[in-house]
Coordinates of C-alpha atoms and ligand atoms in Angstrom, one line a residue:
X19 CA -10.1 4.7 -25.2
X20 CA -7.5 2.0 -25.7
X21 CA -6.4 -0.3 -23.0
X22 CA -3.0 -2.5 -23.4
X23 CA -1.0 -5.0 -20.0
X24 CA 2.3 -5.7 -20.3
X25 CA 3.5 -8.0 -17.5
X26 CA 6.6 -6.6 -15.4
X27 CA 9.0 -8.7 -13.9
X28 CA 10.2 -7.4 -10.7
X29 CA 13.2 -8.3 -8.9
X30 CA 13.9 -7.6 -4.9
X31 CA 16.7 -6.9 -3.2
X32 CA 16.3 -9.4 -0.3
X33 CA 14.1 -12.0 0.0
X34 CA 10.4 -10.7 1.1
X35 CA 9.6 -12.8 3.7
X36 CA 6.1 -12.1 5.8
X37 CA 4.6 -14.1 8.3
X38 CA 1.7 -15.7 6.2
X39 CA 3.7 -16.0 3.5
X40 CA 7.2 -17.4 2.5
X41 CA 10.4 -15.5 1.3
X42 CA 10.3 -14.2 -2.6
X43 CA 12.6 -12.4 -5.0
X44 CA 11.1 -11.2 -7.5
X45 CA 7.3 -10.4 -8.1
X46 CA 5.1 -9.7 -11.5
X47 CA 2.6 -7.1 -12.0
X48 CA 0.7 -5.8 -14.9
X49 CA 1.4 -2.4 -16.8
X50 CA -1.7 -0.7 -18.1
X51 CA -1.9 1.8 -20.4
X52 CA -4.7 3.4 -21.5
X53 CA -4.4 5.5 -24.8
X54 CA -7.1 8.5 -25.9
X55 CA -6.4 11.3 -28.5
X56 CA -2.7 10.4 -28.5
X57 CA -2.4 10.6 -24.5
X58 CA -1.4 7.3 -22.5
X59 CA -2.0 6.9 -19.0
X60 CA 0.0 4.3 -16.9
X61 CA -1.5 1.8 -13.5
X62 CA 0.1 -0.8 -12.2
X63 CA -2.1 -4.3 -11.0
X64 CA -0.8 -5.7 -8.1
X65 CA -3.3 -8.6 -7.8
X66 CA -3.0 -10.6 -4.4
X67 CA -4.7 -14.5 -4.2
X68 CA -5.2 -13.5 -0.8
X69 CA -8.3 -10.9 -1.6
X70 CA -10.7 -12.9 -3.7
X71 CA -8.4 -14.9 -5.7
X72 CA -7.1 -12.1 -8.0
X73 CA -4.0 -13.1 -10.2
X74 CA -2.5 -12.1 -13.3
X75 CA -4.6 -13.9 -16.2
X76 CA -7.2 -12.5 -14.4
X77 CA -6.3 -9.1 -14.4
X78 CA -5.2 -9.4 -18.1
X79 CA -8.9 -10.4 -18.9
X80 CA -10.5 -7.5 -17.2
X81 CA -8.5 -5.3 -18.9
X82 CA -9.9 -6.6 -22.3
X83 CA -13.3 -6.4 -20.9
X84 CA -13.0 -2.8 -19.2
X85 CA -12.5 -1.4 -23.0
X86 CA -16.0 -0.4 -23.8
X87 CA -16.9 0.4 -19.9
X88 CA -13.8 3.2 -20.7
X89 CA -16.5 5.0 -23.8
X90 CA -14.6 8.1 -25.1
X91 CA -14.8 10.8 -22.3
X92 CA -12.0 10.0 -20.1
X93 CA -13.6 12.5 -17.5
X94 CA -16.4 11.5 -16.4
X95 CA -14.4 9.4 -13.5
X96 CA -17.2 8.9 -11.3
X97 CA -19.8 7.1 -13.9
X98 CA -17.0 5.0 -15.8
X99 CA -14.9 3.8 -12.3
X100 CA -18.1 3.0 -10.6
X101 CA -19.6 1.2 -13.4
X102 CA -16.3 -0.9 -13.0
X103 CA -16.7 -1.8 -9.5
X104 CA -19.9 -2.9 -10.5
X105 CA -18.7 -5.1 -13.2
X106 CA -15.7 -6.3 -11.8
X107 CA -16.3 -6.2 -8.0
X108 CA -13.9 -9.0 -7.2
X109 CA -10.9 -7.6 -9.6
X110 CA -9.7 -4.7 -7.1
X111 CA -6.1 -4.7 -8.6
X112 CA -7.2 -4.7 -11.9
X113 CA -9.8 -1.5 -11.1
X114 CA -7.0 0.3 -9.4
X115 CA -4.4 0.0 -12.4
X116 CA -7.6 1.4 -14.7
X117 CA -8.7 3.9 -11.7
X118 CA -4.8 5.4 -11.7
X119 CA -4.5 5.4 -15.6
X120 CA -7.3 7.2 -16.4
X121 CA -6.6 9.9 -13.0
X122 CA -2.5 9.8 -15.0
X123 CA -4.5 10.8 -18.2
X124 CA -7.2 13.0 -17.1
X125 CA -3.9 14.7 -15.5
X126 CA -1.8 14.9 -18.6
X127 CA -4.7 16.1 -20.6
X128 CA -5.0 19.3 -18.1
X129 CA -1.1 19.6 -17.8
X130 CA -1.8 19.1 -14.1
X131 CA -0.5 16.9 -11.6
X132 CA -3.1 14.3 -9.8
X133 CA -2.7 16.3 -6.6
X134 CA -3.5 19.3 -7.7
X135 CA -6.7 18.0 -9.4
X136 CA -7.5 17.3 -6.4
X137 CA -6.7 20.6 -4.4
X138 CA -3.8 18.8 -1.9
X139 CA -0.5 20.6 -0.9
X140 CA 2.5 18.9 -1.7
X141 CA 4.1 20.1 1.6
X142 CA 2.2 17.6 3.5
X143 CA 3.3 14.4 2.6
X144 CA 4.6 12.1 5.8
X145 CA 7.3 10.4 6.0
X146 CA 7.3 6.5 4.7
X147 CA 8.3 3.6 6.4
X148 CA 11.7 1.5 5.4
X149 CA 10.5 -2.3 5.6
X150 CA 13.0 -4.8 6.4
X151 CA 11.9 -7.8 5.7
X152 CA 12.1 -10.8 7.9
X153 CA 15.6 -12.4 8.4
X154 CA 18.1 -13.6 10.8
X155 CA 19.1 -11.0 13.3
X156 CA 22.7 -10.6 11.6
X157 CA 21.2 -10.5 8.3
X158 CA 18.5 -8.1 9.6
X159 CA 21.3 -5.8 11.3
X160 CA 22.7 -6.0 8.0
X161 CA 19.6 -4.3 6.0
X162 CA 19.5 -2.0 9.3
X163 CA 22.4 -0.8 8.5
X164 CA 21.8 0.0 5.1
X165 CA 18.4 2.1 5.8
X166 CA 20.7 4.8 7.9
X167 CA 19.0 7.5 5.6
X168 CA 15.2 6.0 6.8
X169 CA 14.0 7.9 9.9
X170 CA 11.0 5.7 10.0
X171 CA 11.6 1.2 9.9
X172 CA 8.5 -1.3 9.3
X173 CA 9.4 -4.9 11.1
X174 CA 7.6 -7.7 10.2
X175 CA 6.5 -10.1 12.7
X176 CA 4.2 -12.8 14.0
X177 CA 7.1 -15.6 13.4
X178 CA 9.0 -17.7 15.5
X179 CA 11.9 -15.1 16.7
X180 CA 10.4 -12.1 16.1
X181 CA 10.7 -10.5 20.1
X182 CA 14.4 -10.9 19.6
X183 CA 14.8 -9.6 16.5
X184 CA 13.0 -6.5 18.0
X185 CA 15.0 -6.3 20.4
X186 CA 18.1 -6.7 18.9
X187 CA 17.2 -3.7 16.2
X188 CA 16.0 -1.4 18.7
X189 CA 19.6 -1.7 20.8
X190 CA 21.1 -0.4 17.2
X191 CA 18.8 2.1 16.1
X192 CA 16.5 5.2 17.9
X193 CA 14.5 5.3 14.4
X194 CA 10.7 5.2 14.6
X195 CA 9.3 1.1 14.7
X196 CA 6.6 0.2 13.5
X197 CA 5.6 -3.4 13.0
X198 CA 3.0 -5.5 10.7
X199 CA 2.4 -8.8 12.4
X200 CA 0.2 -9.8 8.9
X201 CA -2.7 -11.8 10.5
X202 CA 0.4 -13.5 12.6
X203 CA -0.7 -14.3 16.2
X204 CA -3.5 -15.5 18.0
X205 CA -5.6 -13.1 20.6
X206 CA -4.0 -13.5 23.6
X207 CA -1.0 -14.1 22.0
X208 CA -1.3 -10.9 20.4
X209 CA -2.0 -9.3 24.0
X210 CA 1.0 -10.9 25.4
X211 CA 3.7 -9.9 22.5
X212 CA 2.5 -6.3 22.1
X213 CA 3.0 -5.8 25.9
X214 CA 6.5 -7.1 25.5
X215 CA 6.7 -4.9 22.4
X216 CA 6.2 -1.9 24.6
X217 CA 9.4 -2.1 25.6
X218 CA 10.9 -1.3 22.8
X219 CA 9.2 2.3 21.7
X220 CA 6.7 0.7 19.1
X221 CA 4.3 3.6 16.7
X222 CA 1.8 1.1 16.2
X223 CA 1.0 -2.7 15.4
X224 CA -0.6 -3.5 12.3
X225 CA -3.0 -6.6 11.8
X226 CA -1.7 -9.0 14.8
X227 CA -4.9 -11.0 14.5
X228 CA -6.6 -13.1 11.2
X229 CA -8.8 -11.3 9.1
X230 CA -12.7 -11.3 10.1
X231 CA -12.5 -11.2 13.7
X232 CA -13.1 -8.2 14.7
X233 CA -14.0 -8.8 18.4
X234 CA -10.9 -9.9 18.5
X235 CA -9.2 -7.0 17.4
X236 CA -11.0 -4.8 19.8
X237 CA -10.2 -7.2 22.5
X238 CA -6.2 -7.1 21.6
X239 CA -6.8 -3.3 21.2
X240 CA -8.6 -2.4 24.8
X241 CA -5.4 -4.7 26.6
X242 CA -2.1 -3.6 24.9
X243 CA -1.1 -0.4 25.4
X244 CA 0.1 0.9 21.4
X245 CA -1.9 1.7 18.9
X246 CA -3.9 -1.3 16.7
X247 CA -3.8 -0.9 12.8
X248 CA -5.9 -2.9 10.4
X249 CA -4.7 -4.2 7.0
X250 CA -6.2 -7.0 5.6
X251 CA -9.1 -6.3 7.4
X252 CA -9.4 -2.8 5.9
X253 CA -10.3 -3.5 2.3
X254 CA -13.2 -0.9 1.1
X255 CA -15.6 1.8 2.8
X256 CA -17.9 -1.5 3.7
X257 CA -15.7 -2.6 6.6
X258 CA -14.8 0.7 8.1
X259 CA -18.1 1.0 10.4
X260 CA -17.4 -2.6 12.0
X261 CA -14.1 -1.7 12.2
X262 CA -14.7 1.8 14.2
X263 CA -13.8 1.1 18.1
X264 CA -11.9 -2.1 17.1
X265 CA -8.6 -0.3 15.8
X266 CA -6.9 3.0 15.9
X267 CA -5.7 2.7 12.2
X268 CA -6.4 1.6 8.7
X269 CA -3.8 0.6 6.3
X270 CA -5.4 1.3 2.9
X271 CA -4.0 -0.1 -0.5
X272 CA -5.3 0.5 -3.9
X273 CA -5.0 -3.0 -4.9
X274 CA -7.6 -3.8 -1.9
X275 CA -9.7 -0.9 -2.7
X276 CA -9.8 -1.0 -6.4
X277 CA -8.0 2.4 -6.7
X278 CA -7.5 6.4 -5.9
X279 CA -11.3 7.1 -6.1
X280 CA -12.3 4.5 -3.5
X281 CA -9.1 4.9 -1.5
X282 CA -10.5 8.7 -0.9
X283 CA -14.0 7.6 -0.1
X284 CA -11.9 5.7 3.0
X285 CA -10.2 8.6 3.9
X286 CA -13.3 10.3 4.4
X287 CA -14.9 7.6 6.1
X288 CA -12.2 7.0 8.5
X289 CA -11.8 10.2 9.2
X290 CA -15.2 10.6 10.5
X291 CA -14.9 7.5 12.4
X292 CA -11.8 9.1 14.7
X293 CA -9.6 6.6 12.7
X294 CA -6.0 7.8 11.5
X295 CA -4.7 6.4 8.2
X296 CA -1.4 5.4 6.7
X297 CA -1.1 4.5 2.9
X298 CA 0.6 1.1 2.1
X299 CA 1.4 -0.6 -1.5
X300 CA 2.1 -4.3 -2.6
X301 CA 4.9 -5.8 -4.1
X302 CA 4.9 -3.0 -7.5
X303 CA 6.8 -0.9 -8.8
X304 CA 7.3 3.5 -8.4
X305 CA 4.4 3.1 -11.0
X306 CA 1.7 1.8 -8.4
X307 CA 3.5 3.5 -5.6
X308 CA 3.8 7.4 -6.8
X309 CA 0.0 7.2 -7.8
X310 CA -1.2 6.3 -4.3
X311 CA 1.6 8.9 -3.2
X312 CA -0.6 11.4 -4.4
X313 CA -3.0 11.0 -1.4
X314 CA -0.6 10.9 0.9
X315 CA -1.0 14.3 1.7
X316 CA -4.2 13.6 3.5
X317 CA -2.7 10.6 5.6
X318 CA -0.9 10.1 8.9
X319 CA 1.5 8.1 7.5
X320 CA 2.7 6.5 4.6
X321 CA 4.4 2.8 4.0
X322 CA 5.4 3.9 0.3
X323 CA 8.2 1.5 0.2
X324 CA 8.4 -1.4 -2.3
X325 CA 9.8 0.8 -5.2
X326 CA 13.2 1.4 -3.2
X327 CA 13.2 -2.5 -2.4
X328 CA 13.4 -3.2 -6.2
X329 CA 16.8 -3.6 -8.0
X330 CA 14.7 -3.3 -11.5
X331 CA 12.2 -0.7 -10.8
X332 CA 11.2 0.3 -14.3
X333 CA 9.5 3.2 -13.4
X334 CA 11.0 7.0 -12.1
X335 CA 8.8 8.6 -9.9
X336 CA 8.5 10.0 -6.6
X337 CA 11.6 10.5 -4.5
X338 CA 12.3 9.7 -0.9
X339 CA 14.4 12.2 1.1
X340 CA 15.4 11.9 4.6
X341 CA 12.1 9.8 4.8
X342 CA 9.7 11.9 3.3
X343 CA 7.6 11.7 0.2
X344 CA 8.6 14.0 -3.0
X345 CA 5.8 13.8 -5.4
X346 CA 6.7 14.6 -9.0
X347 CA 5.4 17.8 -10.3
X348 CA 5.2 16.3 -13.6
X349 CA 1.0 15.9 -15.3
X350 CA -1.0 13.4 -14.6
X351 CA 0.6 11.2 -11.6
X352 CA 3.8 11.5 -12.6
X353 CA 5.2 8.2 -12.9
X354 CA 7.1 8.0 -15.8
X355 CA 8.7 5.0 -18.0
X356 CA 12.8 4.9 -17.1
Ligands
MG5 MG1 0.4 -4.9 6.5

């Protein structure tokens, strides 16, 4: 098998502004293909700093190296994206853009969709969350307005501001909230905001605390009264049994996980931990996005968003309609060059 990156350049709509991080425009990610017998199979890399220092050079260089860990039978998943964790164990983005081409090929050789290799009904997607990113209120009534067709809105918060901007969305919207405070507040702070947050008919809360302190998180979570989800606390299977009594929720990502295969494995895990499960993405394209789509039906929800924050998107994939996830019935994942 034959691996080749092409970088992507990826321009948003509004500035993407999150609470540990300032506001961008435009974001890169890696295109992998991976060619056998005349069949190419696409993944995106979404690498993030923030998880072990992963950036683009590096995912470029383990995509050279993953060419003879790849051998010449595309199907034997399990050996091939295992020996890759083991190899690569701190390139999760890069893993995941290999773990989703060789699922799109193994696909396109049946004439299959991914789903279906894997026995899920379409019917059951959720419906995906609408970000708006953070802003000033008018600016943030503004995107509000614009995401009529979006029964389901993600806030970001853990900034200066953010009770008011809450406010002021919910007194122009009876959509479902959710919000991501992204490591944003401090324990009792966290306490204090998500009681306020009450107020406004809040789904959940994801990741109000830093990474790694997980007492913390179950103190947050047995004083608020909504839900607790983790996100960049939830990276693999490892952390799920420390996290178990400490949340409600896991956010899981195939750039954190290191792709589909693993990202089932914390399904499962989850699952038997009493935990429910929504599906998130990075800054990528429909590319990254429609092959962690394909899990969605065995999530709670989804926050399948970035592709329809993108003014370039250079991929067609799935389709959003009144909220809800349409996978492509296409081979393979579906996702396919524009
Ligand atoms: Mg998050």
């Amino acid at each position: 098998m034959r691996i080749r990156t092409v970088r992507q350049e990826l321009a948003i709509k509004y500035p993407w502004k999150i609470a540990r991080s300032e506001g961008v425009t435009s974001a890169t990610t890696i295109r992998l293909s991976i060619e056998h017998e005349g069949v190419i199979g696409y993944g995106e890399a979404a690498p993030s700093v923030y998880y072990y220092g992963e950036d683009l050079d590096r995912v470029e260089q383990v995509a050279k190296d993953a060419e003879p860990v790849l051998g010449q039978d595309p199907f034997l998943l399990e050996d091939i994206i295992d020996e890759l964790a083991e190899q690569f164990p701190e390139a999760p983005a890069a893993r995941a853009a290999l773990d989703a081409g060789l699922h799109d090929l193994v696909g396109k050789l049946l004439d299959v969709p991914v789903y279906k290799l894997w026995g899920l009904n379409p019917a059951n997607t959720p419906k995906t969350s609408y970000t708006l990113g953070i802003d000033t209120i008018p600016m943030m009534l503004k995107k509000l307005n614009e995401a009529r067709e979006y029964p389901v809105l993600k806030i970001k918060v853990g900034v200066p501001g953010d009770m008011e901007m809450i406010k002021a969305i919910r007194e122009n919207t009876d959509a479902t909230i959710r919000v991501d405070a992204n490591t944003g507040w401090r324990v009792e702070e966290a306490i204090e905001k998500i009681h306020e947050l009450a107020a406004y008919d809040i789904e959940f809360v994801e990741q109000p605390i830093a990474s790694g302190d997980y007492e913390g998180l179950r103190k947050v979570r047995e004083n608020v009264p909504l839900p607790i989800m983790a996100d960049e606390d939830s990276i693999t299977c490892a952390e799920l049994p420390r996290l178990a009594g400490c949340v409600d929720a896991i956010n899981i990502k195939l750039a954190k996980s290191g792709g589909l295969r693993e990202a089932m494995r914390m399904i499962n895990v989850a699952r038997a931990l009493g935990m429910k499960i929504m599906i998130g993405c990075m800054s990528e394209s429909s590319l990254g996005v429609t092959a962690a789509a394909h899990l969605t039906p065995l999530t709670d929800y989804a926050d399948l968003d970035m592709n329809l924050l993108l003014t370039n998107d250079p991929f067609d994939g799935i389709k959003v309609i009144d909220g809800k996830i349409i996978l492509p019935e296409r081979p393979g994942h579906g996702a396919i060059l524009r």
